[in-house]
XYZ file of C-alpha atoms in Angstrom:
315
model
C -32.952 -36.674 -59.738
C -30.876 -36.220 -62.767
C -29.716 -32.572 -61.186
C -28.923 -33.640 -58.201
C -26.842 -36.973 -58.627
C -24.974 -34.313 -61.359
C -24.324 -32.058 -58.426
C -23.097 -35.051 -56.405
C -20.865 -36.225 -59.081
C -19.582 -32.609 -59.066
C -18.399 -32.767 -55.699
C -16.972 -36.591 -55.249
C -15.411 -35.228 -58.657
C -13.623 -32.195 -56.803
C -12.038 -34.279 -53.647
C -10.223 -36.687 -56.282
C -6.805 -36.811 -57.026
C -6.035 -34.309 -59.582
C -3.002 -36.371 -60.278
C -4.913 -39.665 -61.259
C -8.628 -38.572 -60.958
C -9.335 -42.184 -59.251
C -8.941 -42.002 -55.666
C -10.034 -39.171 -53.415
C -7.328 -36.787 -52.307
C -5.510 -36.898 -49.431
C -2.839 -33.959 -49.526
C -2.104 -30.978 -50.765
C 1.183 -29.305 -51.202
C 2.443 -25.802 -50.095
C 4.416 -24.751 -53.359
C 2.052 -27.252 -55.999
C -0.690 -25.039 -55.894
C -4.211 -25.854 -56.918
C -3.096 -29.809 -56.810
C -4.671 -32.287 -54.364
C -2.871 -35.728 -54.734
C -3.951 -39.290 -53.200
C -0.918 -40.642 -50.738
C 0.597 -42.992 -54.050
C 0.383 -40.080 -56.590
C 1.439 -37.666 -53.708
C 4.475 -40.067 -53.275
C 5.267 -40.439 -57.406
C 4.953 -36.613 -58.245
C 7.475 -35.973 -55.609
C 9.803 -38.692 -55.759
C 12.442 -36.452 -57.899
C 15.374 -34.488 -55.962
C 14.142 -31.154 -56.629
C 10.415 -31.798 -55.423
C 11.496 -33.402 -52.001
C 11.691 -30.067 -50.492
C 7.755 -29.395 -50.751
C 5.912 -29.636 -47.698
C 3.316 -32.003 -47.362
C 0.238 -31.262 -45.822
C -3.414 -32.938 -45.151
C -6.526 -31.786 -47.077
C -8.005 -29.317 -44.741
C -5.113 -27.948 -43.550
C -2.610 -26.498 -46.752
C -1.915 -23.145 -47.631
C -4.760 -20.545 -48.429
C -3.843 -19.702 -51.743
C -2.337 -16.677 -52.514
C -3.670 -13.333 -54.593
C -2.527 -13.148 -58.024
C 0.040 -10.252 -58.849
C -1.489 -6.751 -59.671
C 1.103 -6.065 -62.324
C 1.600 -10.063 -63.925
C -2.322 -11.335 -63.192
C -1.231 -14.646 -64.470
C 1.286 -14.826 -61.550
C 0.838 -15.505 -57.690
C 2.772 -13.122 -55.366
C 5.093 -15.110 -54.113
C 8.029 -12.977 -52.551
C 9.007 -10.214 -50.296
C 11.132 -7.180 -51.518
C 12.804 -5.901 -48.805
C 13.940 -2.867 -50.395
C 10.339 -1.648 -51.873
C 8.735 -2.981 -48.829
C 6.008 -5.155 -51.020
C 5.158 -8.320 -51.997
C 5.766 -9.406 -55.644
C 5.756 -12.580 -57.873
C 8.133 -14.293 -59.998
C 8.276 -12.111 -62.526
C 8.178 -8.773 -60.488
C 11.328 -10.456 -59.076
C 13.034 -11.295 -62.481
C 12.223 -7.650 -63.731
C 11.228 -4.285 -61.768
C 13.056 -5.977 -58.228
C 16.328 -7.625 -59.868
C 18.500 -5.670 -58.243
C 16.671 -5.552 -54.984
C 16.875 -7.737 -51.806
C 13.888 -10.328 -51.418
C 13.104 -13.459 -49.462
C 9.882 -16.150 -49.925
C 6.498 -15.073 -48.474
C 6.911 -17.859 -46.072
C 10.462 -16.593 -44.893
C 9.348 -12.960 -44.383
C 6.279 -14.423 -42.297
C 8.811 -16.524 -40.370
C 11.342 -14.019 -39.775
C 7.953 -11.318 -38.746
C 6.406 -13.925 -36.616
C 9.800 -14.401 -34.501
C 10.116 -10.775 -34.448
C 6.598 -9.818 -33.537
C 6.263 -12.655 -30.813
C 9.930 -11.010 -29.544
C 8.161 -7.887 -29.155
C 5.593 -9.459 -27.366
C 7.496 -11.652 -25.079
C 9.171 -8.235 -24.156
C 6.118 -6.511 -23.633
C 4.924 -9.545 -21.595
C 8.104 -9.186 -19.314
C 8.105 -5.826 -19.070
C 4.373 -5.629 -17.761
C 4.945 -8.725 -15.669
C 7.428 -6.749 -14.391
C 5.349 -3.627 -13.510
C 2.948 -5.590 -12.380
C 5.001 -6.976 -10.126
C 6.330 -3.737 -8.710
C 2.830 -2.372 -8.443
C 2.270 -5.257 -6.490
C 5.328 -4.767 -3.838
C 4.546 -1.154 -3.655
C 1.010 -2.121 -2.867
C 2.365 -4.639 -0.346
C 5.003 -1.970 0.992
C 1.900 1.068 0.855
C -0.021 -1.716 3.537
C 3.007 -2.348 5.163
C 3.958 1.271 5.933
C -0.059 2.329 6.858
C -0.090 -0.756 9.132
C 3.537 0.028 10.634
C 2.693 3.951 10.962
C -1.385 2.895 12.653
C 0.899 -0.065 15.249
C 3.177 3.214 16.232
C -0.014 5.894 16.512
C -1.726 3.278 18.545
C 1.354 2.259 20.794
C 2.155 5.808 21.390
C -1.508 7.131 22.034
C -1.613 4.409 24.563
C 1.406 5.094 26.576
C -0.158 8.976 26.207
C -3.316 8.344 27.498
C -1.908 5.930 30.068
C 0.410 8.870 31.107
C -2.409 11.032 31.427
C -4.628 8.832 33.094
C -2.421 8.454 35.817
C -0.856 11.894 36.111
C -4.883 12.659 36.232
C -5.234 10.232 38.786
C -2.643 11.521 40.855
C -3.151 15.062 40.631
C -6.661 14.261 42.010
C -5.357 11.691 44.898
C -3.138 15.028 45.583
C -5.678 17.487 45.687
C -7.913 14.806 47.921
C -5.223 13.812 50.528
C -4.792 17.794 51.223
C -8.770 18.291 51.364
C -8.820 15.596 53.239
C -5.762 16.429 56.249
C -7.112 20.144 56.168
C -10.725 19.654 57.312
C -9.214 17.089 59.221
C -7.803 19.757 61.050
C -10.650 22.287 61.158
C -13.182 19.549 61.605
C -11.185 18.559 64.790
C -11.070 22.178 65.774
C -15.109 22.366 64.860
C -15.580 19.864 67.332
C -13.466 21.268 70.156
C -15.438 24.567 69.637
C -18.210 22.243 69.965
C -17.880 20.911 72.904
C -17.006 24.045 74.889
C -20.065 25.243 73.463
C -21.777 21.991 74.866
C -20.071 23.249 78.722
C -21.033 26.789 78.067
C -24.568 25.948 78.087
C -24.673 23.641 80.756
C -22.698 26.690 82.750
C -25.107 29.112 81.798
C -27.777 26.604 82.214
C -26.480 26.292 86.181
C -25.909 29.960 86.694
C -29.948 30.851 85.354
C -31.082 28.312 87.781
C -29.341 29.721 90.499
C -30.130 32.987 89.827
C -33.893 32.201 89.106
C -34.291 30.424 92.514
C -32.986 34.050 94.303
C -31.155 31.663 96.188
C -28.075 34.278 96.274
C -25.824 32.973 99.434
C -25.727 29.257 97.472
C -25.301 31.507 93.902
C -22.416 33.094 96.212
C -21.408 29.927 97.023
C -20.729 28.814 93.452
C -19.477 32.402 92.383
C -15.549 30.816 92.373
C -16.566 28.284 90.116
C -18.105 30.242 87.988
C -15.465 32.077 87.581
C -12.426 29.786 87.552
C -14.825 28.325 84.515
C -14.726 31.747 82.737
C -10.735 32.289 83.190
C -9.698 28.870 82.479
C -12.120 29.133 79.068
C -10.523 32.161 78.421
C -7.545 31.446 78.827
C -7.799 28.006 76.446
C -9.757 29.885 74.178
C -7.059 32.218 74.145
C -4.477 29.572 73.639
C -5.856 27.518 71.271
C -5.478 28.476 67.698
C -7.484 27.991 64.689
C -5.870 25.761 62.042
C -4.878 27.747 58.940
C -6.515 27.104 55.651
C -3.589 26.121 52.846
C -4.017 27.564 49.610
C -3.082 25.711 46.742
C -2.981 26.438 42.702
C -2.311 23.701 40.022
C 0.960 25.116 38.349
C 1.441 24.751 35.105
C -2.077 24.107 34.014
C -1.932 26.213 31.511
C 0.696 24.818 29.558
C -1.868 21.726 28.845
C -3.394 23.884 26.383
C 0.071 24.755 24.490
C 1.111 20.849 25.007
C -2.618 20.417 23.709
C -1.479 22.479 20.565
C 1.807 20.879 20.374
C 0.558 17.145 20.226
C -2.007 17.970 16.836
C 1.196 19.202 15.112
C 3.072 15.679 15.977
C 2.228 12.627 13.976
C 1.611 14.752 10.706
C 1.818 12.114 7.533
C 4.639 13.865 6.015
C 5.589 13.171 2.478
C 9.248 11.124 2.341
C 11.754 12.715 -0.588
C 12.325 10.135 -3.207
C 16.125 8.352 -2.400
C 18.414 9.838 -4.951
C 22.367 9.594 -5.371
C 23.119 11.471 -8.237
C 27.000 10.455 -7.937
C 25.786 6.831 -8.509
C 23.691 7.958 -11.267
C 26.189 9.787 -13.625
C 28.485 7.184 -12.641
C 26.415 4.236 -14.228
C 25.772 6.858 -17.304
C 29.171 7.302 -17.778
C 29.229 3.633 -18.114
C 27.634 3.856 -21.231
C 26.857 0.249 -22.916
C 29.994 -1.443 -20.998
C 28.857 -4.392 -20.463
C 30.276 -5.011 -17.004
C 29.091 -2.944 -14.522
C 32.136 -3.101 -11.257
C 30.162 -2.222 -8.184
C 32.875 -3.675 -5.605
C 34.356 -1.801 -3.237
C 30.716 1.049 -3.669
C 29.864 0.562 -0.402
C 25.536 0.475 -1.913
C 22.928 0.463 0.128
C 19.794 -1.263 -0.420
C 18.066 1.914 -1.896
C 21.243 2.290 -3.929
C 21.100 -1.188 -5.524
C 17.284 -0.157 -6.331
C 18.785 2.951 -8.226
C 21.029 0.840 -10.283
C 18.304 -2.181 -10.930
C 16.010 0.458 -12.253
C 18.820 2.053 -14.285
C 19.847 -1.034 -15.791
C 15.852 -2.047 -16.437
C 15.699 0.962 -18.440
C 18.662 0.777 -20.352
C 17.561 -3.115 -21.628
């Protein structure tokens, strides 16, 4: 029991004051190193002039304590020497670095933090800004695909519409003709027809004469007979057969070239990048003015792209 309450004792002993070793510590102090202080001793120690400029700061939450000097063990390093690029103490400073330009630890930190979170906030803006134009080319890639697919499917449509109904009336064309022509020689079939139809029924009445030997009424009927054979004759004679048209689709052929000719249209040609080189060597020659005069340039919207990317780079 006697170890451990020694132990304890140890450790109530190490978060007293080391000021008045009565009342456990409160604060520490960034430049009173190794010192923890209750708020009254904390207040006492640092009531003179020259102490007011120490930082206060809760137990927990001061300083980490810094290495001791390679070259002066008995001092912390303390300082920044600009010119060697190291960190030194006291008495580095009073010696070896004299001459040199230094600063506190806690300044160079300062002065490294503002510059490193400069870099970064440029970093930031310049891969916001990337992003951002990899985002409105994206947007202007989907724009152009779905502006280039609208015009492929408008003008496919008013193609295939065109071809449906030149199609449509090529064939109406080619049916009305088919359709007048055996017209014709269907009408002309059917007149054949039906002096066919009287021939037999005249040959039908002449072998039924002529089989009955009854000659004197055959005899009889011999004018009509043969008024029937002259005035058959003589229409037969008269009558003409209707011609047969011939027709040929002109210019079929060139489908095939106009065939060709439409796979070569709509190729996905490659755009050349905008450039105005007069508007570029005219912002070089600018140099670092700091006023750029663009009245009176007449830009155009590409243009005033050149000349915000220009600019971009030159910040």
């Amino acid at each position: 029991m006697r170890k451990y309450k020694h132990v304890l004792d140890s450790i109530q002993c190490s978060n007293l004051c080391t000021n008045c070793r009565l009342v456990v510590a409160e604060y520490a102090c960034d430049t009173c190193k190794n010192e923890k202080f209750c708020s009254e001793c904390y207040g006492s120690v640092h009531a003179p002039h020259i102490m007011q400029k120490h930082q206060r700061l809760p137990i927990g939450k001061q300083l980490p304590e810094m290495p001791p000097c390679e070259k002066h063990p008995r001092r912390q390093l303390e300082y920044w020497c600009y010119t060697c690029l190291t960190v030194i103490c006291i008495d580095c400073l009073l010696l070896e670095h004299r001459d040199h330009k230094y600063t506190s630890i806690d300044g160079v930190t300062k002065e490294f933090d503002t510059k490193i979170n400069t870099n970064f906030q440029s970093i930031q803006s310049s891969l916001e800004y990337r992003i951002k134009q990899a985002e409105m080319l994206i947007n202007a890639v989907e724009t152009d695909s779905q502006s280039n697919q609208s015009k492929i499917t408008n003008i496919m449509t008013l193609l295939r519409k065109t071809i449906d109904e030149h199609e449509k009336a090529m064939r109406q064309q080619i049916l009305t003709i088919e359709t007048e022509q055996k017209k014709q020689l269907e009408d002309y079939k059917t007149r054949l027809k039906h002096d066919l139809q009287n021939l037999n029924m005249q040959k039908a009445n002449f072998e039924m004469l002529f089989s009955s030997k009854n000659y004197i009424k055959l005899l009889q009927t011999k004018q009509g007979f043969d008024d029937y054979v002259n005035r058959t004759n003589a229409a037969l004679k008269s009558l003409k057969m209707p011609s047969r048209t011939e027709y040929y689709l002109e210019r079929l052929d060139q489908l095939q070239i106009i065939q060709e000719k439409i796979k070569q249209c709509g190729r996905y040609v490659e755009v050349e990048p905008y450039q105005n080189a007069q508007l570029e060597k005219w912002i070089a020659e600018n140099g670092t003015n700091q006023i750029l005069n663009l009245k009176d340039r007449n830009l155009t919207d590409p243009d005033m792209k050149i000349v915000a990317d220009l600019l971009r780079k030159s910040t």
